[in-house]
mmCIF file with all atom_site columns, C-alpha atoms in Angstrom:
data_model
loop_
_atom_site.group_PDB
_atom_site.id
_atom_site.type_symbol
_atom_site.label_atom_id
_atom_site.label_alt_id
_atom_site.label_comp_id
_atom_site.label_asym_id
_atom_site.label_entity_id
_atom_site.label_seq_id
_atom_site.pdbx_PDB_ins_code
_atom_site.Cartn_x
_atom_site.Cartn_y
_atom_site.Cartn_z
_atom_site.occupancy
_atom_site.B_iso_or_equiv
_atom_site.pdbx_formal_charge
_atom_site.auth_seq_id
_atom_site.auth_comp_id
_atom_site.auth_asym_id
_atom_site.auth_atom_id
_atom_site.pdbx_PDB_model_num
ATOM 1   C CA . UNK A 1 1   ? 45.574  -34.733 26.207  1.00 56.00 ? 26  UNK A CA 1
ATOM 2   C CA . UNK A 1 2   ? 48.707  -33.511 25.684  1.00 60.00 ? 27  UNK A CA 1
ATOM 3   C CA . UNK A 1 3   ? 50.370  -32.354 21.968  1.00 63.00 ? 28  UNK A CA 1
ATOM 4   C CA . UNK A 1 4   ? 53.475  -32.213 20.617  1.00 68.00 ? 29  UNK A CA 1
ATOM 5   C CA . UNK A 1 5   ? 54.754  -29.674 18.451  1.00 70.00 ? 30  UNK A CA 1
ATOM 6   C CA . UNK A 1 6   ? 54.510  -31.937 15.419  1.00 71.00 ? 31  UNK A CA 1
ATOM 7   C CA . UNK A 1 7   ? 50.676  -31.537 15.271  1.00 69.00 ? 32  UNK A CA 1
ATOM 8   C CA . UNK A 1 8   ? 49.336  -30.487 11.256  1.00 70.00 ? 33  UNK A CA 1
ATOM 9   C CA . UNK A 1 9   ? 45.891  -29.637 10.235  1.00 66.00 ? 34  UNK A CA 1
ATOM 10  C CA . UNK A 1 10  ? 43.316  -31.694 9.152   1.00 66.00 ? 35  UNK A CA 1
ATOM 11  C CA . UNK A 1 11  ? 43.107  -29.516 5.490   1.00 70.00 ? 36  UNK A CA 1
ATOM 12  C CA . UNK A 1 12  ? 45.383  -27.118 4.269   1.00 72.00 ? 37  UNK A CA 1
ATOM 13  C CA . UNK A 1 13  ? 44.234  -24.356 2.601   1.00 74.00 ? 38  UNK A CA 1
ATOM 14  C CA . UNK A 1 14  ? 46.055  -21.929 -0.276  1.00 85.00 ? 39  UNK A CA 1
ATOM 15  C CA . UNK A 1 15  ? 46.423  -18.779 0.763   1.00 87.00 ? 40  UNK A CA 1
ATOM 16  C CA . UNK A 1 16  ? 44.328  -17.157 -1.645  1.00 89.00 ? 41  UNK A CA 1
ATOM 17  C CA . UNK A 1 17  ? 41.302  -19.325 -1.333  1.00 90.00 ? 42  UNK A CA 1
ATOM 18  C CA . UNK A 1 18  ? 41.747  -18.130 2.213   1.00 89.00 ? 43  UNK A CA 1
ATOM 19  C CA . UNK A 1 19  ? 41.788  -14.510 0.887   1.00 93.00 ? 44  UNK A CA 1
ATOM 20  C CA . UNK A 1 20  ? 39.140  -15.313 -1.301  1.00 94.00 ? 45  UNK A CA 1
ATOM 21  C CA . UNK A 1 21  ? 36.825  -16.780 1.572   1.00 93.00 ? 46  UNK A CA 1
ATOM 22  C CA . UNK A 1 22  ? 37.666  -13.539 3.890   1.00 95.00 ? 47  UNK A CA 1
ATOM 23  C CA . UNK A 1 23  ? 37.044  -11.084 0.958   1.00 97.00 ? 48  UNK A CA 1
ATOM 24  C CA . UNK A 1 24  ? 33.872  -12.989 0.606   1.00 97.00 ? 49  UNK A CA 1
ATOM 25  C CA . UNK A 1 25  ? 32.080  -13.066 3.874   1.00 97.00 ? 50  UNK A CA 1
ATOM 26  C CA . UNK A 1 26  ? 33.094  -9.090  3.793   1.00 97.00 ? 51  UNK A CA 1
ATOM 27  C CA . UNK A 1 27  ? 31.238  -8.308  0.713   1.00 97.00 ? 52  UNK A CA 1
ATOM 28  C CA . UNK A 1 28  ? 28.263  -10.029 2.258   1.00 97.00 ? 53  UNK A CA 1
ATOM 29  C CA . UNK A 1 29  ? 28.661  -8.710  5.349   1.00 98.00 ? 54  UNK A CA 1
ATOM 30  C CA . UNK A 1 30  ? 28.321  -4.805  3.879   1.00 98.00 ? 55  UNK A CA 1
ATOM 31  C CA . UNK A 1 31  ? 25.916  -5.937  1.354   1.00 97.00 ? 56  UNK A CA 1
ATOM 32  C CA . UNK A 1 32  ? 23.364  -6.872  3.825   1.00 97.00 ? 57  UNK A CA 1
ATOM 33  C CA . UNK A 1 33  ? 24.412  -3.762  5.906   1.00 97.00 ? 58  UNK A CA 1
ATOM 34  C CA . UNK A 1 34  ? 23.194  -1.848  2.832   1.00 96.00 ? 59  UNK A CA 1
ATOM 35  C CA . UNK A 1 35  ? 20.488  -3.142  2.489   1.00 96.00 ? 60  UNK A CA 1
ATOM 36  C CA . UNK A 1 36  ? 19.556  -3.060  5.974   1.00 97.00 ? 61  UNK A CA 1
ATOM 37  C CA . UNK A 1 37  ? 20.532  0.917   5.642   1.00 95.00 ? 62  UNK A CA 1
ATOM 38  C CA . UNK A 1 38  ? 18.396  1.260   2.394   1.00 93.00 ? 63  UNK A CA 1
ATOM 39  C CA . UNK A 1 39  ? 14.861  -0.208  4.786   1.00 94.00 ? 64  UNK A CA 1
ATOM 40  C CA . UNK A 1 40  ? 15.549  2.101   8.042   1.00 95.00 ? 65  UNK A CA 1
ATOM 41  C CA . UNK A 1 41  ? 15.205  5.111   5.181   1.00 91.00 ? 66  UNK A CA 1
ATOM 42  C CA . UNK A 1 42  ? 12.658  3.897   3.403   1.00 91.00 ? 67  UNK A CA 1
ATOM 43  C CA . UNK A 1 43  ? 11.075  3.186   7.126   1.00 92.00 ? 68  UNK A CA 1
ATOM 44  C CA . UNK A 1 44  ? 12.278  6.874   7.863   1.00 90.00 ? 69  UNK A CA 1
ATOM 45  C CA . UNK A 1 45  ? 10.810  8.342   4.566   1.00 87.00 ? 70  UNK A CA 1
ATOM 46  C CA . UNK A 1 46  ? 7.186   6.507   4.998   1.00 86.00 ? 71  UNK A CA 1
ATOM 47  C CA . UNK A 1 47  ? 7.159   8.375   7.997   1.00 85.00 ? 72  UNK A CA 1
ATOM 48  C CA . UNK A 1 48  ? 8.228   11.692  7.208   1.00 80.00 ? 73  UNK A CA 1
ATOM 49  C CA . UNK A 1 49  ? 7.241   12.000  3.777   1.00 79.00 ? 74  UNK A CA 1
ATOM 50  C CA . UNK A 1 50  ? 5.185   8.964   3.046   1.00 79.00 ? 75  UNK A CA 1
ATOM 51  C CA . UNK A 1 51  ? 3.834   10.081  -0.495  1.00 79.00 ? 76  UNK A CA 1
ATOM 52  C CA . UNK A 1 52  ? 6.992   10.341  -1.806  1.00 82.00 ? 77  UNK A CA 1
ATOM 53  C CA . UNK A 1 53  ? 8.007   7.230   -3.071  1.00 83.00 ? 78  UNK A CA 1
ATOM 54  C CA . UNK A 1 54  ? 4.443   7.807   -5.491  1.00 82.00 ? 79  UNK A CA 1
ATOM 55  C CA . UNK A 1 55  ? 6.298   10.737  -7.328  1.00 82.00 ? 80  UNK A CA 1
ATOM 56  C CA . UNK A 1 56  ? 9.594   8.331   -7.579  1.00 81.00 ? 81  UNK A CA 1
ATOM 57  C CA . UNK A 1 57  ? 10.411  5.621   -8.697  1.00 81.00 ? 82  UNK A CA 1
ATOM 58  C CA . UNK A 1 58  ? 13.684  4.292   -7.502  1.00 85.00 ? 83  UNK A CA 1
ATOM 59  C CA . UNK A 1 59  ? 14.126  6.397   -3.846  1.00 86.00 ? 84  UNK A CA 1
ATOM 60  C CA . UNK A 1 60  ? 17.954  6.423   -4.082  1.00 89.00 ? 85  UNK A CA 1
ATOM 61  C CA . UNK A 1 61  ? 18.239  7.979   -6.939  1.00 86.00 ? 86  UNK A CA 1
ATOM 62  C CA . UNK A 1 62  ? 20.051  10.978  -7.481  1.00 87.00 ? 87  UNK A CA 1
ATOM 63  C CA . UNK A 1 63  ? 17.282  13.130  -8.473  1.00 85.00 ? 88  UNK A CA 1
ATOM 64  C CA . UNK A 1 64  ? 15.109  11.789  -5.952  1.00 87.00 ? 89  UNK A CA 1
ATOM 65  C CA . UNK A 1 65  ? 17.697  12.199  -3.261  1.00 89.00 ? 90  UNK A CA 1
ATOM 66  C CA . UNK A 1 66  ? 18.418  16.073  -4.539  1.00 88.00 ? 91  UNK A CA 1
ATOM 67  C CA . UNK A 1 67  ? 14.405  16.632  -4.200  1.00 86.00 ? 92  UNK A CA 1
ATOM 68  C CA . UNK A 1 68  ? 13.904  14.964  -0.957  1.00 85.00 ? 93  UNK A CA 1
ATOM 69  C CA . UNK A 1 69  ? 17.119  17.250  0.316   1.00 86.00 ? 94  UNK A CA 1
ATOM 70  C CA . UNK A 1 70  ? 15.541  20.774  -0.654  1.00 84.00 ? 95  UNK A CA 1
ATOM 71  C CA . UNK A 1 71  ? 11.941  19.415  0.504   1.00 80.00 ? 96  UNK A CA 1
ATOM 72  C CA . UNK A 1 72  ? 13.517  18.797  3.719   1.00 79.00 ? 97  UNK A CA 1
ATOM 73  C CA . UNK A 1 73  ? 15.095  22.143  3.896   1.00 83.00 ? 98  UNK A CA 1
ATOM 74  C CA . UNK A 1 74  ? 11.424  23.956  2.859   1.00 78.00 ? 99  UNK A CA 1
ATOM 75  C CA . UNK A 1 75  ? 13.383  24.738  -0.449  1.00 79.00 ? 100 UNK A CA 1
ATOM 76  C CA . UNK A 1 76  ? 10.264  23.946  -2.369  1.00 77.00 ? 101 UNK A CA 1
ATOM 77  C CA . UNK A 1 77  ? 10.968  26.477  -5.018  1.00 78.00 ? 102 UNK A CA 1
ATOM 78  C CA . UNK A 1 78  ? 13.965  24.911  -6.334  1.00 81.00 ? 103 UNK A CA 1
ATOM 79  C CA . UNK A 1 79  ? 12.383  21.380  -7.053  1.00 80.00 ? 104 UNK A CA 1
ATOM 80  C CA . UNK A 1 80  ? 11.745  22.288  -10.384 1.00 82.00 ? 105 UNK A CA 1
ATOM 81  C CA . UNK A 1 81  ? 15.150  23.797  -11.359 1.00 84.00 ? 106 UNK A CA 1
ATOM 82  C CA . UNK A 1 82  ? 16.609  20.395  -9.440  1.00 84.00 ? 107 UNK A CA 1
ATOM 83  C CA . UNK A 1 83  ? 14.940  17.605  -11.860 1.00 84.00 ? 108 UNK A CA 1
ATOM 84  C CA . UNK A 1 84  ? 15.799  19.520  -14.512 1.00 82.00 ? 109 UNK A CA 1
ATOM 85  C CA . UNK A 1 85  ? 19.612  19.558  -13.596 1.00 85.00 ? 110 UNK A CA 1
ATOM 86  C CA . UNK A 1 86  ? 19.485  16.277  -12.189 1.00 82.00 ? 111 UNK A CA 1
ATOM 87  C CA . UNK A 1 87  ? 17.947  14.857  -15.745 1.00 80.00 ? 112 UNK A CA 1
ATOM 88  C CA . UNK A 1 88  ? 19.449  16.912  -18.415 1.00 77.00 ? 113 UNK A CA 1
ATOM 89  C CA . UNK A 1 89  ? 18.182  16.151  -21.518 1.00 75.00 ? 114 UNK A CA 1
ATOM 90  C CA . UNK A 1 90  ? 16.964  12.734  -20.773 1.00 77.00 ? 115 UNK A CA 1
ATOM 91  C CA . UNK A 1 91  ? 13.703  14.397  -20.175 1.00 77.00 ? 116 UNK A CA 1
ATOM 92  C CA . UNK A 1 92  ? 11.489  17.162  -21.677 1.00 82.00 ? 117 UNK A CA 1
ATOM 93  C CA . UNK A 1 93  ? 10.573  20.040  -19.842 1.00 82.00 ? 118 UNK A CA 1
ATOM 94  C CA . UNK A 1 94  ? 7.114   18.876  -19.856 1.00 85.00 ? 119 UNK A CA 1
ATOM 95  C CA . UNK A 1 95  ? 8.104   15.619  -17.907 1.00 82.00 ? 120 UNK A CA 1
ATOM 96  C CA . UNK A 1 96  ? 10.150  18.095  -15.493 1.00 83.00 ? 121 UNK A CA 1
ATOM 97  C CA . UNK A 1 97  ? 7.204   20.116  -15.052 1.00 84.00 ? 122 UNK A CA 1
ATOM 98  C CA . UNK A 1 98  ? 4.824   17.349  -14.431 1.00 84.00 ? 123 UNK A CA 1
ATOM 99  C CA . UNK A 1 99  ? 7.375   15.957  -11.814 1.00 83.00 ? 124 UNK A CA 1
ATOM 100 C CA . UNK A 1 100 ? 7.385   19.240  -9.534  1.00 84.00 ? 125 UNK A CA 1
ATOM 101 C CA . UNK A 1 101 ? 3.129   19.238  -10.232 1.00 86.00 ? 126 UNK A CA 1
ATOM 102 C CA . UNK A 1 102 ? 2.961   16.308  -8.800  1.00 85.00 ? 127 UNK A CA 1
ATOM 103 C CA . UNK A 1 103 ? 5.361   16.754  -6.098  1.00 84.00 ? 128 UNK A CA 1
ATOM 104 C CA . UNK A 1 104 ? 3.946   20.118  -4.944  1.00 84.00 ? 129 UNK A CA 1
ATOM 105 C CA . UNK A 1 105 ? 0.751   18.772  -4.875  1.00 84.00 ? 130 UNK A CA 1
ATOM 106 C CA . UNK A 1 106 ? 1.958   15.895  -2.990  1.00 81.00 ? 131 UNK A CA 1
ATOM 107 C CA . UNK A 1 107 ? 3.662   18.014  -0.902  1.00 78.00 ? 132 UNK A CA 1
ATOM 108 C CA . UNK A 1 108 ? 0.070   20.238  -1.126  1.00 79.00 ? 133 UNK A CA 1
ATOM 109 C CA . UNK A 1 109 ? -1.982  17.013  0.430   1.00 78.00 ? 134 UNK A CA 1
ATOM 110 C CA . UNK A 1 110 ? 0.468   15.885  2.631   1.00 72.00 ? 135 UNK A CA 1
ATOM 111 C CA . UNK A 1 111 ? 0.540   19.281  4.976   1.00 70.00 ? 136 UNK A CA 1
ATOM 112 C CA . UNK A 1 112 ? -3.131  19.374  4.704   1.00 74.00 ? 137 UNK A CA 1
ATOM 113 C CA . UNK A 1 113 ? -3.036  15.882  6.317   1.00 71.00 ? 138 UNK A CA 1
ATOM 114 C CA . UNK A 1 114 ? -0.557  16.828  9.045   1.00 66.00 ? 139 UNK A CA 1
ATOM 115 C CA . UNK A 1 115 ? -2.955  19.860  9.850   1.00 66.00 ? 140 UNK A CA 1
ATOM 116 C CA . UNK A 1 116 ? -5.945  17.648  10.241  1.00 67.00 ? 141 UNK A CA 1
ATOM 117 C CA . UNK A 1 117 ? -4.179  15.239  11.962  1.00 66.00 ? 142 UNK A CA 1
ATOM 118 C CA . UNK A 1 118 ? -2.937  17.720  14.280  1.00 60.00 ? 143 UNK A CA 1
ATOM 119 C CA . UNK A 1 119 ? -5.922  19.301  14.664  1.00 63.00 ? 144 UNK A CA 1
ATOM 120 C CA . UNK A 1 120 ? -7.917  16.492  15.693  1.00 60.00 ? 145 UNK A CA 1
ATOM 121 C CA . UNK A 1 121 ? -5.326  14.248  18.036  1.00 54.00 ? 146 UNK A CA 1
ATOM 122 C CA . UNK A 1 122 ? -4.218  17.334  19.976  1.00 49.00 ? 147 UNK A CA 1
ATOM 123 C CA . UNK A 1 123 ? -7.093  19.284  20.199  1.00 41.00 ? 148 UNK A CA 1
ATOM 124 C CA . UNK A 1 124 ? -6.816  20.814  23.931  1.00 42.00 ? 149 UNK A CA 1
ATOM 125 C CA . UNK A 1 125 ? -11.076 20.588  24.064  1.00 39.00 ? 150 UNK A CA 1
ATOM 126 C CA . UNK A 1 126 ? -10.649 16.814  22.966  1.00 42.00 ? 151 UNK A CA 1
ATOM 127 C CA . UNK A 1 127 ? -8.173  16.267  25.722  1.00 45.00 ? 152 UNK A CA 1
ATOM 128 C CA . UNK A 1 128 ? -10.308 18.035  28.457  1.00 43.00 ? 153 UNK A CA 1
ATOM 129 C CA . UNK A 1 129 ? -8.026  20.531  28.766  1.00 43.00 ? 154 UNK A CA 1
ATOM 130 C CA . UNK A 1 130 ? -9.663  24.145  27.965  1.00 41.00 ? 155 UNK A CA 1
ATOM 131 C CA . UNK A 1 131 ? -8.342  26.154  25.702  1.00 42.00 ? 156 UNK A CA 1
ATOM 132 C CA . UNK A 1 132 ? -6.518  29.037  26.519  1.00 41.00 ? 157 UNK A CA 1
#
């Protein structure tokens, strides 16, 4: 089939609604890139540190983030001095005390499990292999 030059589209759009439709399909398109970022670390975290998200409530937070950081880093000692800085004086000390309690003895439980676990998957008499 062959066109001249005289051919016009079926719609015409304004300009803006064309914006508005790219600007659009953007913002969704890094939204659900977000999201998709947010469950790989939560996938991450469950595996590394899967008692965490019982000492925190919202993961991404700032605090949570800070303590997760220095965990990471065996900076256990600091945890305490972090939730306090992180929360100011939205929280007592005895809320910031009972936060790095609970996180050292989360912390406390979860190498005890990784011990055990070790112990008993990769034991070399298990295996068949003597030990040395």
């Amino acid at each position: 089939m062959y066109y001249r030059g005289d051919v016009t589209p079926h719609r015409t759009w304004d300009e803006l609604y064309t914006e508005l439709q790219h600007v659009t399909r953007q913002h969704e398109f890094i939204t659900s890139m977000y999201v998709q970022a947010k469950l790989n670390s939560r996938a991450l975290l469950d595996q590394v540190f899967p008692a965490f998200e019982k000492v925190f409530g919202n993961l991404f937070s700032a605090t949570a983030l800070r303590v997760l950081q220095s965990c990471l880093n065996n900076e256990f000692e600091k945890v305490e001095s972090i939730i306090e800085e992180q929360t100011g004086k939205s929280h007592s000390k005895d809320w910031v005390g009972e936060k790095a309690n609970q996180l050292k003895q989360t912390l406390l439980n979860w190498a005890n499990n990784k011990k055990k676990e070790h112990n008993t998957k990769h034991s070399p008499c298990r295996d068949g292999i003597p030990p040395i």
